[in-house]
XYZ file of C-alpha atoms in Angstrom:
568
model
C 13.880 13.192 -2.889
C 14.106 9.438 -3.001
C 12.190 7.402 -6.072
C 12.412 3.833 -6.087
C 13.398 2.464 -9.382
C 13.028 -0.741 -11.583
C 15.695 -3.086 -12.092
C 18.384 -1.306 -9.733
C 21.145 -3.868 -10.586
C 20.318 -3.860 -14.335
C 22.309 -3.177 -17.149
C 21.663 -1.058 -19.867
C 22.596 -3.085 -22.829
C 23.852 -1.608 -26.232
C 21.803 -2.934 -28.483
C 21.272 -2.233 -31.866
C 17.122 -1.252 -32.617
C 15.999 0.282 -35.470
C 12.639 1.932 -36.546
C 11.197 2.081 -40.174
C 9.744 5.178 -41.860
C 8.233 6.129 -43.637
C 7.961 3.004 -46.168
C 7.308 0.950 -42.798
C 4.740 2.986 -41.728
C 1.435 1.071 -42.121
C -2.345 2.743 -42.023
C -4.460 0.062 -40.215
C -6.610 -1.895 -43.152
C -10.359 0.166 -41.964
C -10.410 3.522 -43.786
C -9.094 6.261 -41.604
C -12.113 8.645 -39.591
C -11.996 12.443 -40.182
C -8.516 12.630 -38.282
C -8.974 9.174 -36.650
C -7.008 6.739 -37.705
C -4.387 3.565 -36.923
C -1.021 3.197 -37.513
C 1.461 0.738 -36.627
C 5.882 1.312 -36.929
C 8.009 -1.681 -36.989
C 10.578 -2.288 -34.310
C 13.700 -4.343 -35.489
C 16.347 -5.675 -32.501
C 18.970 -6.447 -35.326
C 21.817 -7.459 -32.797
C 21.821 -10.542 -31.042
C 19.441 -10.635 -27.634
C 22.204 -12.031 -24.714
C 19.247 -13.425 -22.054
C 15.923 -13.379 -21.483
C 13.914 -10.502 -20.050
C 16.322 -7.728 -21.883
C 14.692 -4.071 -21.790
C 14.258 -2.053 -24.457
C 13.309 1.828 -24.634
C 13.512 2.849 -28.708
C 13.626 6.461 -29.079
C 10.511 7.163 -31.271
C 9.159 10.658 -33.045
C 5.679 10.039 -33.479
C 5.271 13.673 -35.174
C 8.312 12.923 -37.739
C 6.652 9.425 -38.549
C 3.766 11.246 -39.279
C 4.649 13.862 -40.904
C 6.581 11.857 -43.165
C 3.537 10.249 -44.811
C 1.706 13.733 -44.751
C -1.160 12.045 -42.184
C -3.077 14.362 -40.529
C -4.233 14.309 -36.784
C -2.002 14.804 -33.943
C -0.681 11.441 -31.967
C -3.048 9.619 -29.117
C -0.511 8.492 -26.536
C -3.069 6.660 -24.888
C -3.419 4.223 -27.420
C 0.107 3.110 -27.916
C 0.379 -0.481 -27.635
C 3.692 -2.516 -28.423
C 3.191 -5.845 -30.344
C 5.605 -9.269 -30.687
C 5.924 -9.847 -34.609
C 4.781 -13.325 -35.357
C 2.794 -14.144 -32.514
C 0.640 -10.847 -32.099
C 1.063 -10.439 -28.351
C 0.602 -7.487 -26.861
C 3.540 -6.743 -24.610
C 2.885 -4.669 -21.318
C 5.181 -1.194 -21.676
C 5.898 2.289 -20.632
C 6.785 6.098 -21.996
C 9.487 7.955 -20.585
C 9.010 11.137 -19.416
C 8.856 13.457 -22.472
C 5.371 12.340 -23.453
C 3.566 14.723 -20.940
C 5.055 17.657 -22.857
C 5.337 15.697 -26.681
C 4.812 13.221 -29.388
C 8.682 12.000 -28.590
C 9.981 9.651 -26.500
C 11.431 6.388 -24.993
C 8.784 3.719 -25.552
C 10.099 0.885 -23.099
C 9.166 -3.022 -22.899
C 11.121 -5.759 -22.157
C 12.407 -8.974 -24.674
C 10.803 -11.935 -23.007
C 12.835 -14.275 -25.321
C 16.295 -13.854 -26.889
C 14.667 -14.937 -29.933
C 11.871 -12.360 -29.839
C 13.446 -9.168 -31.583
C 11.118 -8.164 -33.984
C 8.064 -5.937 -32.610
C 5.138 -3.191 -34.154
C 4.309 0.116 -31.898
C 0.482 0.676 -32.784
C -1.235 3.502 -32.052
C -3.707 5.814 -32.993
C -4.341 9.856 -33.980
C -6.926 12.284 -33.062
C -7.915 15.670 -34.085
C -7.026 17.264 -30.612
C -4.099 15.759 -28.501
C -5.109 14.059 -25.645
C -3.701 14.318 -21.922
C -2.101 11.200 -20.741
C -3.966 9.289 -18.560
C -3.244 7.397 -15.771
C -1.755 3.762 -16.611
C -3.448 0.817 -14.994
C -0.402 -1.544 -14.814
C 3.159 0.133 -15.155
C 5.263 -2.927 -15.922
C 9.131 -2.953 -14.320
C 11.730 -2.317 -17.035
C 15.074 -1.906 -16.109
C 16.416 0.951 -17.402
C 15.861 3.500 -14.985
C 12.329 3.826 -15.036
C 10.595 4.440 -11.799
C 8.892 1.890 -9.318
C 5.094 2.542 -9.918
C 2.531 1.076 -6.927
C 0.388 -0.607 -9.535
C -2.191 -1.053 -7.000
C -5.074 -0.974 -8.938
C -6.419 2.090 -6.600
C -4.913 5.520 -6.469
C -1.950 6.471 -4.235
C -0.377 9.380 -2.578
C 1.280 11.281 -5.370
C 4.600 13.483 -4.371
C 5.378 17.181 -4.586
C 7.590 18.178 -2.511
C 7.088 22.336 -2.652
C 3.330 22.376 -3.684
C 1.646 25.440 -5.347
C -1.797 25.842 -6.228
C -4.463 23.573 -7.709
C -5.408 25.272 -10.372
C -6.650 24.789 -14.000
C -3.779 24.681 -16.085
C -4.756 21.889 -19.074
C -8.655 24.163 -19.607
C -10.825 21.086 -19.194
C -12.474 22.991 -15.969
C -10.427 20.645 -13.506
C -8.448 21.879 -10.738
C -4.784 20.674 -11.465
C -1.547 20.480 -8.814
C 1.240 22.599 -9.662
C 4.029 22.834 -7.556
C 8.309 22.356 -7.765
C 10.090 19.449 -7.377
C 14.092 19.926 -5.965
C 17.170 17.747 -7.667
C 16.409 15.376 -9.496
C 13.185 13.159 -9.770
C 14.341 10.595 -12.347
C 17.691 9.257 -13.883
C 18.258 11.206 -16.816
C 15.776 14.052 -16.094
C 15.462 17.570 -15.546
C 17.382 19.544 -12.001
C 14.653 20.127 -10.263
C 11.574 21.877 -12.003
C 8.165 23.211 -11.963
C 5.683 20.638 -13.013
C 1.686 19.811 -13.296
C -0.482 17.004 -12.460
C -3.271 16.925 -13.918
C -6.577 15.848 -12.405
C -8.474 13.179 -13.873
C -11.602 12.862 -11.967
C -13.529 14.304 -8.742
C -15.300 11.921 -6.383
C -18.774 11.671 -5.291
C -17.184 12.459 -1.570
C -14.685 15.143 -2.886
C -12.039 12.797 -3.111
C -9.931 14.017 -5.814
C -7.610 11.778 -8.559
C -4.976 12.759 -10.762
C -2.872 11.688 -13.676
C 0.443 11.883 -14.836
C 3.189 14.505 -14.209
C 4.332 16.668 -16.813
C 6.718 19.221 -16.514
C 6.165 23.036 -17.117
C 8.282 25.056 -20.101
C 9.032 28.224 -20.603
C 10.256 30.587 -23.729
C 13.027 33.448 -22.919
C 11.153 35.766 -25.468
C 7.849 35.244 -27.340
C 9.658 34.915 -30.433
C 11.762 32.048 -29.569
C 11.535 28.277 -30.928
C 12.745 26.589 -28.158
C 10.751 25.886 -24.809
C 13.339 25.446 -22.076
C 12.916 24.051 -18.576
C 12.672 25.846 -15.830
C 15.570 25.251 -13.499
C 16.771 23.948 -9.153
C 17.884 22.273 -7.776
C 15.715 24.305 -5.542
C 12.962 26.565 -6.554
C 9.290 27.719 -5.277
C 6.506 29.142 -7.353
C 2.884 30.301 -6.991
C 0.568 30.223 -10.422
C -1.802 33.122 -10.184
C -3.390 35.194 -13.078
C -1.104 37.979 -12.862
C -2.162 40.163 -15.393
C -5.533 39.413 -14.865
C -6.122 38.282 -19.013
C -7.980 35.087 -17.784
C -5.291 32.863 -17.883
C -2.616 31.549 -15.012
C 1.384 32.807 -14.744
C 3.877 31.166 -13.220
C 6.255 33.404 -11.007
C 9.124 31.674 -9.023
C 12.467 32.116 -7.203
C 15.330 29.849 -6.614
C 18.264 29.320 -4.708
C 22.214 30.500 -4.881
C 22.842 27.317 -5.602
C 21.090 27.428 -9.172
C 23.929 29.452 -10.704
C 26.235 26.172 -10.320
C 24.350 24.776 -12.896
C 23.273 27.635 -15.844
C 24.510 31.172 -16.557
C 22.629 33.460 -14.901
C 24.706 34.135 -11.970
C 21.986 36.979 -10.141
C 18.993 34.248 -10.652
C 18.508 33.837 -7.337
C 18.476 37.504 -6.623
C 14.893 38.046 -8.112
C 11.585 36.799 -8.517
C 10.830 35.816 -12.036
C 7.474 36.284 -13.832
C 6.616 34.316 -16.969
C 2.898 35.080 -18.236
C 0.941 32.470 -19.847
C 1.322 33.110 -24.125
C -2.265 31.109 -24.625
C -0.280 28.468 -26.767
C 0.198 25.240 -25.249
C 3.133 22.475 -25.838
C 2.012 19.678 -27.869
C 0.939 17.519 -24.567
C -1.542 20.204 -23.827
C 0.405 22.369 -21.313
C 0.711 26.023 -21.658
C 3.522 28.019 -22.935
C 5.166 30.166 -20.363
C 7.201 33.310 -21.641
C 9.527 35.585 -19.471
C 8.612 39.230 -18.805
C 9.959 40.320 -15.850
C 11.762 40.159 -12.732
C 11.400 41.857 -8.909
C 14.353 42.398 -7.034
C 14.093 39.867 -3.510
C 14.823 41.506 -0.143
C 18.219 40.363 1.342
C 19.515 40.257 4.507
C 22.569 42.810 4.751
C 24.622 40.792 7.683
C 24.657 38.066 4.780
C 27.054 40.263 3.233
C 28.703 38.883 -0.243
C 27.976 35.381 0.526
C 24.804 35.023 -1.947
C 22.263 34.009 0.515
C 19.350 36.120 -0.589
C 16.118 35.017 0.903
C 14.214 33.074 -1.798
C 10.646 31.588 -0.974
C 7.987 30.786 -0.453
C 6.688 33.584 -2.771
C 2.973 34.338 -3.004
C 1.171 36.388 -4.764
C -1.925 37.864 -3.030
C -3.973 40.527 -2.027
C -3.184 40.761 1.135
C -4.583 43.972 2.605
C -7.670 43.823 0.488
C -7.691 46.744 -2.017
C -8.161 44.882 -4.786
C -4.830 44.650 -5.805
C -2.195 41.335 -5.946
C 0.679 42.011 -3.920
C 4.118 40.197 -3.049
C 5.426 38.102 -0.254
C 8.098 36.307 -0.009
C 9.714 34.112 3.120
C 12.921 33.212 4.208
C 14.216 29.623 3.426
C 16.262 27.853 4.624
C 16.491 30.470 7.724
C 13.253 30.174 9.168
C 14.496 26.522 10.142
C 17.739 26.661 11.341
C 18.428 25.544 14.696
C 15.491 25.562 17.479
C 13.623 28.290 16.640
C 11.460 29.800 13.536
C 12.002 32.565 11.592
C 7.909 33.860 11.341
C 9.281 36.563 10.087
C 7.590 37.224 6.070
C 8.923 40.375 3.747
C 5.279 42.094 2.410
C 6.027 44.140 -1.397
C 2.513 45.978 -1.285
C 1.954 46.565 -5.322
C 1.207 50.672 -5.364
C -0.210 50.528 -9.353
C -4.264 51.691 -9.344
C -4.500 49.531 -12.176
C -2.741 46.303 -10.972
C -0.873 45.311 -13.875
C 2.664 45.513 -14.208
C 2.860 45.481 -10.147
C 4.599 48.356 -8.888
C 6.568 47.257 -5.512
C 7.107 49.471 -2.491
C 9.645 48.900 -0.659
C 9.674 45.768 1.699
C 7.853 45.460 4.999
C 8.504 42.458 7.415
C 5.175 41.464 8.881
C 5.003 38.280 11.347
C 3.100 35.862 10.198
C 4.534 32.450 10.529
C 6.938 30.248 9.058
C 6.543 29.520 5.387
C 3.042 31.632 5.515
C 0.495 31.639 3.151
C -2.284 33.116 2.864
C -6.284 32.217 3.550
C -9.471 33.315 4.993
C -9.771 30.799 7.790
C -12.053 32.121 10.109
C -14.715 33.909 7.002
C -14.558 37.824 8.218
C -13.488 38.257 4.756
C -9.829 38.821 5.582
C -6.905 36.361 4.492
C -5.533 34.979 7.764
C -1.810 33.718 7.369
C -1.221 29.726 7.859
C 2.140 28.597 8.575
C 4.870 27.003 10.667
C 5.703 26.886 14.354
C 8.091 24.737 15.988
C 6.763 21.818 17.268
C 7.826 21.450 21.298
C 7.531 17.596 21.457
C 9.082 16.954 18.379
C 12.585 14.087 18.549
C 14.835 16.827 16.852
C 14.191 20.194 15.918
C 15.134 19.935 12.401
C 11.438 19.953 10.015
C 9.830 19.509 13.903
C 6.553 21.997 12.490
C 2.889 22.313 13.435
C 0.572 24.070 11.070
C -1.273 27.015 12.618
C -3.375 29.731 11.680
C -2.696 33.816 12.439
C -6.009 36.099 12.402
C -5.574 39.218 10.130
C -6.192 42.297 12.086
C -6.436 44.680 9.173
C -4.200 47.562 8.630
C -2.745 49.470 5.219
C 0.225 47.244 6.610
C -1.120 43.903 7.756
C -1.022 42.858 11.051
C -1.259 39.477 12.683
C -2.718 37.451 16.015
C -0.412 34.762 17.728
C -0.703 30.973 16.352
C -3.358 29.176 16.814
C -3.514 25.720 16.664
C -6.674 24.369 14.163
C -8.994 22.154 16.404
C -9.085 18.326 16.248
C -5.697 18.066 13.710
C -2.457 17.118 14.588
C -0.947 18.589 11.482
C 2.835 17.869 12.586
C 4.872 16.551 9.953
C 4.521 19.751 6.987
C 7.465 21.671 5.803
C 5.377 23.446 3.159
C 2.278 24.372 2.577
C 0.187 26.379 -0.264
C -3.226 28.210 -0.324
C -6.296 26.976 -2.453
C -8.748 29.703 -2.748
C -11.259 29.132 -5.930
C -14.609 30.000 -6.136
C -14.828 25.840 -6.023
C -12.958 24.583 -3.674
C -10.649 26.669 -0.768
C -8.280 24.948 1.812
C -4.664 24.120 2.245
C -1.891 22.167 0.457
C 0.269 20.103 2.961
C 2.910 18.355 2.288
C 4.033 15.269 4.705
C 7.926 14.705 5.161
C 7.659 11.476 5.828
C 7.388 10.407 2.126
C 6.749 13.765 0.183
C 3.275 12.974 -0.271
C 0.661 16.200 -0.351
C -3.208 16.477 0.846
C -5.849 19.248 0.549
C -7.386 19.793 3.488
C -10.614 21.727 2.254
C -11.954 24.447 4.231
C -15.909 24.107 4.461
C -16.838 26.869 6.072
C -17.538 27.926 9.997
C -19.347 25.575 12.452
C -20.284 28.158 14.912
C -18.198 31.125 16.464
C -14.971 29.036 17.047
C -15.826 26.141 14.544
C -13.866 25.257 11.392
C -15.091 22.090 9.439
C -12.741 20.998 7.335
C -12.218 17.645 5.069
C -9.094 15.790 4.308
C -8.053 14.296 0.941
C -5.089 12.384 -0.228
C -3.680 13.973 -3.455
C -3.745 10.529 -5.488
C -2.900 8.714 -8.693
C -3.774 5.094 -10.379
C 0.135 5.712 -11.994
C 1.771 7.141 -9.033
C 5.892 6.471 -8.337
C 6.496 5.042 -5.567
C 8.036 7.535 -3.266
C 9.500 7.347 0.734
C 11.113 10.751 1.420
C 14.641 12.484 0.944
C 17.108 9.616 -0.284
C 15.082 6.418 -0.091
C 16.749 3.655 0.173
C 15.258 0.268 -1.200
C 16.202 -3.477 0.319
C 14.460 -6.209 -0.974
C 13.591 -8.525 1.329
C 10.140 -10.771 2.013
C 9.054 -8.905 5.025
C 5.914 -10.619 5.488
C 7.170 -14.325 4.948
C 4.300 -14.712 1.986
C 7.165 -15.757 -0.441
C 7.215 -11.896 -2.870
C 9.679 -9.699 -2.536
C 8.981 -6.804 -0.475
C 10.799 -3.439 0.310
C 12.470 -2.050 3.263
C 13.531 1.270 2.485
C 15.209 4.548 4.972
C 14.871 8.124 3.920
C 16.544 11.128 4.892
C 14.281 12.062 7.953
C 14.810 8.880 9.717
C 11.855 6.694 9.505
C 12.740 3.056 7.753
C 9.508 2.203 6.401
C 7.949 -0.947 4.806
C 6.228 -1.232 1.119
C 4.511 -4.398 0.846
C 3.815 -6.551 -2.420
C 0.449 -7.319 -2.418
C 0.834 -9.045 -6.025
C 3.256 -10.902 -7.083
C 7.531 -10.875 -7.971
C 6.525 -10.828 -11.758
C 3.206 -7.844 -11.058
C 3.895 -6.186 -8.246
C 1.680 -4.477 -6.145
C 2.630 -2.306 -3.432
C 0.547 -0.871 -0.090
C 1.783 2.858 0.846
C 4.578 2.793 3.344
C 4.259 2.142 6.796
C 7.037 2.665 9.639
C 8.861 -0.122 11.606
C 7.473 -0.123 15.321
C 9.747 -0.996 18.163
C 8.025 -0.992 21.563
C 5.064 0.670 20.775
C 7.060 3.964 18.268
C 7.562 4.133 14.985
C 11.930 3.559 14.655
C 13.098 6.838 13.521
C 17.169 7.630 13.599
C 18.812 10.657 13.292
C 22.609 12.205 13.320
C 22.613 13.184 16.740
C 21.466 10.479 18.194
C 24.479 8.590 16.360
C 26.993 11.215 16.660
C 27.543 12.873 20.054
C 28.374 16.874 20.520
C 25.687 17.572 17.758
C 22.562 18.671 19.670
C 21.050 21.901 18.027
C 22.695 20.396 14.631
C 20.704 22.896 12.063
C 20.475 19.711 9.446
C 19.478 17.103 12.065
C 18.648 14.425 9.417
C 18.952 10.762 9.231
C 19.411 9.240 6.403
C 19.711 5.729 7.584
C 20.135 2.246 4.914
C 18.094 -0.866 6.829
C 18.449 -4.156 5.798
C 16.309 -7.404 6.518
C 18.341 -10.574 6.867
C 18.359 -13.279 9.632
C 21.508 -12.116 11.314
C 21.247 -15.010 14.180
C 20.773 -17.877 11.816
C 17.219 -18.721 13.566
């Protein structure tokens, strides 16, 4: 997954900062609130600044500078703010990752002057921690940090494998949860399961969220450390398992996962972590481990490790009350010019629900990558997946979305694909059920840049009628994203005299971002494909390498540039 980042050609300098506690710890001069109050740490560069515009991300522990003058309250991240010594200035900055899940983390800005080296990081406490909210200018940094639109407006957010929206932060907002493969940022986790959290809901329905933070998890319940949970590729639904009021995460991962931890059979089960009721000190729950399923395999895989592995829902799928398993077959059910529809059904046999008790495996039909939703409103879930799409350049992630009609059974039993009326629907590769008592639809990713929308089931208009509503899963802070393995070229595309980008991603379609701002404050438009002669330019391997037709991985993956190659 491709993330465009600040300062590509930068260099990380070594530079010597330092931080003062606690004697440099200063309460702001108006007496402190109940648990409100201001605080301000000093910031020394002691070694000597080589240029202007030098970055600098200080590694600061807002809990151990607090805790070392016994102050009570927890820390507001929202109200950091990063001062110039001497002048007062407030210097534009960002946090690094850490702070959707803690009171730790980079805090990065950049030395306008070589002579400016002495700064304060203000900020406030509050009785409650506060989620992080959206940022309304991201500056560019330098040291890895990701490209942020900055557009004033919200824009498409990513998830590549999307889950549920679902309340996960207990403010009563529906949040997106879903997994994210490799990795998203330099220095960051392999993959993971992660949260957005939504800010706001439109007048319209349109819905807006906030910043990512990624989901934790504790081996046992008596363990100190939260660990991460791990890829490169995973898949997980978040359903109340147990049925104690409060979401679980269950998930399954790829073969490829025991390259990079211990657990060599990983990828040979479906893990269930409930929810403990204790969140993380950014406000996200605490996952612990209880148990694991066995996964169907395919015996003509033989010893080679290629257990099927996702999607995995959990659902009630023939209706008697109780949540049962199913689980697809990635990557198979996209391998050459066909689709595997093909879906393994775990029917739970326990009376009382919780633990599940599996049967053995059934394989129902049901569509690619199904999931699972009442589409038409007999009060059956209807299956919604993948077929291959007929006119599409290359076979490879070539889907339409379609909808199967549930025709009952102790063993459920589905109708052939339809199509749903008035939607082309044609560029998925994953999709996820919403089905709350306040909103129901579908998640649907787009694999042109990894961007997801909820398209929100309204109910029937007439015998054969389906309204539905589309919204763009957006942000205010959102990265700016264009598919597998962007590539970025600056360039001024549109002759206005700011840099632009032109950028290629792994499915073939070099794109344009514009800068609506300027080269000091960005602003960029979502990305837009390069027409020639009417189409959108899209390249892929077998159109460049002859003999392979049918190739299973048909990707592109092609690097543009923008110069004036004539000299006109």
């Amino acid at each position: 997954m491709g993330r465009l980042f600040a300062g590509a050609f930068a260099c990380r300098l070594l530079l010597a900062v330092t931080t003062t506690w606690p004697a440099g710890l200063a309460v702001a001069a108006e007496p402190p609130t109940g648990l409100t109050a201001s605080y301000s740490i000093p910031v020394a560069v002691t070694s000597k600044l080589p240029s202007e515009n030098v970055p600098l991300d200080p590694l600061v522990d807002f809990d151990k500078a607090l805790s070392a003058i016994d102050a009570p309250g927890v820390l507001d991240p929202n109200s950091i703010q990063v001062r110039e010594m001497g002048t007062g200035r407030v210097v534009a900055h960002s946090l690094g990752d850490s702070f959707g899940v803690g009171n730790s983390g980079h805090v990065q800005w950049v030395a306008a002057r070589p002579n400016q080296r002495a700064y304060e990081i203000h900020f406030r406490t509050t009785a409650k921690r506060a989620t992080l909210r959206p940022r309304r200018f991201t500056p560019l940094i330098g040291v890895g940090d990701l490209l942020s639109y900055n557009a004033g407006v919200p824009r498409p957010i990513t998830m590549r494998f999307p889950a549920r929206l679902v309340d996960l932060t207990g403010d009563g907002r529906l949040d997106l949860v879903g997994t994210l493969p490799h990795y998203y940022a330099p220095g960051g986790e392999l993959g993971g399961i992660v949260c957005i959290p939504q800010v706001m809901a439109g007048t319209h329905g349109e819905l807006e969220f906030g910043e990512m933070a990624r989901l934790r998890y504790k081996q046992s319940a008596g363990d100190n450390q939260l660990k991460h949970f791990m890829g490169p590729y995973l898949v997980a639904d978040v359903v109340d398992v147990n049925r104690d009021g409060r979401p679980d995460v269950i998930y399954t991962t790829t073969s490829k996962t025991t390259r990079f931890q211990s657990d060599r059979s990983i990828h040979k089960f479906a893990h269930v972590f409930l929810n403990s009721g204790r969140r993380d000190a950014g406000g996200m729950p605490e996952f612990v481990f209880d148990r694991k399923f066995p996964l169907p395999t395919d015996r003509s895989a033989g010893d080679s490790g290629e257990h099927w592995w996702g999607p995995v829902r959990v659902v009630d799928l023939d209706g008697d009350g109780l949540l049962d398993l199913v689980v697809g077959r990635m990557f198979s059910d996209q391998a050459g010019v066909t689709r595997d529809s093909r879906c393994y059904f775990l029917k739970n046999t326990n009376p009382q629900g919780w633990p599940m008790r599996l049967a053995d495996e059934v394989v129902i039909d049901c569509g690619c990558r199904a999931c699972f939703l009442d589409v038409d409103g007999d009060g059956r879930r209807d299956a919604v997946g993948l077929i291959l799409d007929p006119d599409a350049q290359t076979p490879y992630r070539g889907n339409l979305v379609t909808w199967r009609k549930n025709l009952g059974g102790e063993t459920p039993r589905f109708g052939p694909p339809r199509r749903f009326p008035g939607l082309a629907l044609k560029h998925t590769t994953f999709l996820a059920a919403v089905d709350t008592p306040r909103r129901r639809g579908l998640l649907l990713n787009d694999k042109r840049t990894h961007s997801v929308r909820f398209l929100e089931h309204l109910g029937q208009s007439g015998p054969e009628g389906i309204r539905l509503r589309n919204h763009v899963i957006a942000s205010r802070s959102a990265d700016v994203v264009a598919g597998d393995q962007a590539s970025p070229f600056p360039c001024d595309w549109d002759g206005d005299g700011d840099w632009d980008l032109v950028v290629g991603g792994g499915n073939g379609w070099p794109t344009v971002i514009l800068n609506e701002g300027t080269d000091r404050r960005p602003q960029f438009s979502v990305p837009r494909q390069i027409h020639s002669e009417g189409s959108p330019i899209r390249i892929f391997m077998s159109q460049v390498f002859p003999g392979i037709r049918g190739y299973f991985h048909d990707m592109g993956y092609p690097f543009p540039s923008y110069v004036d190659w004539d000299g006109d």
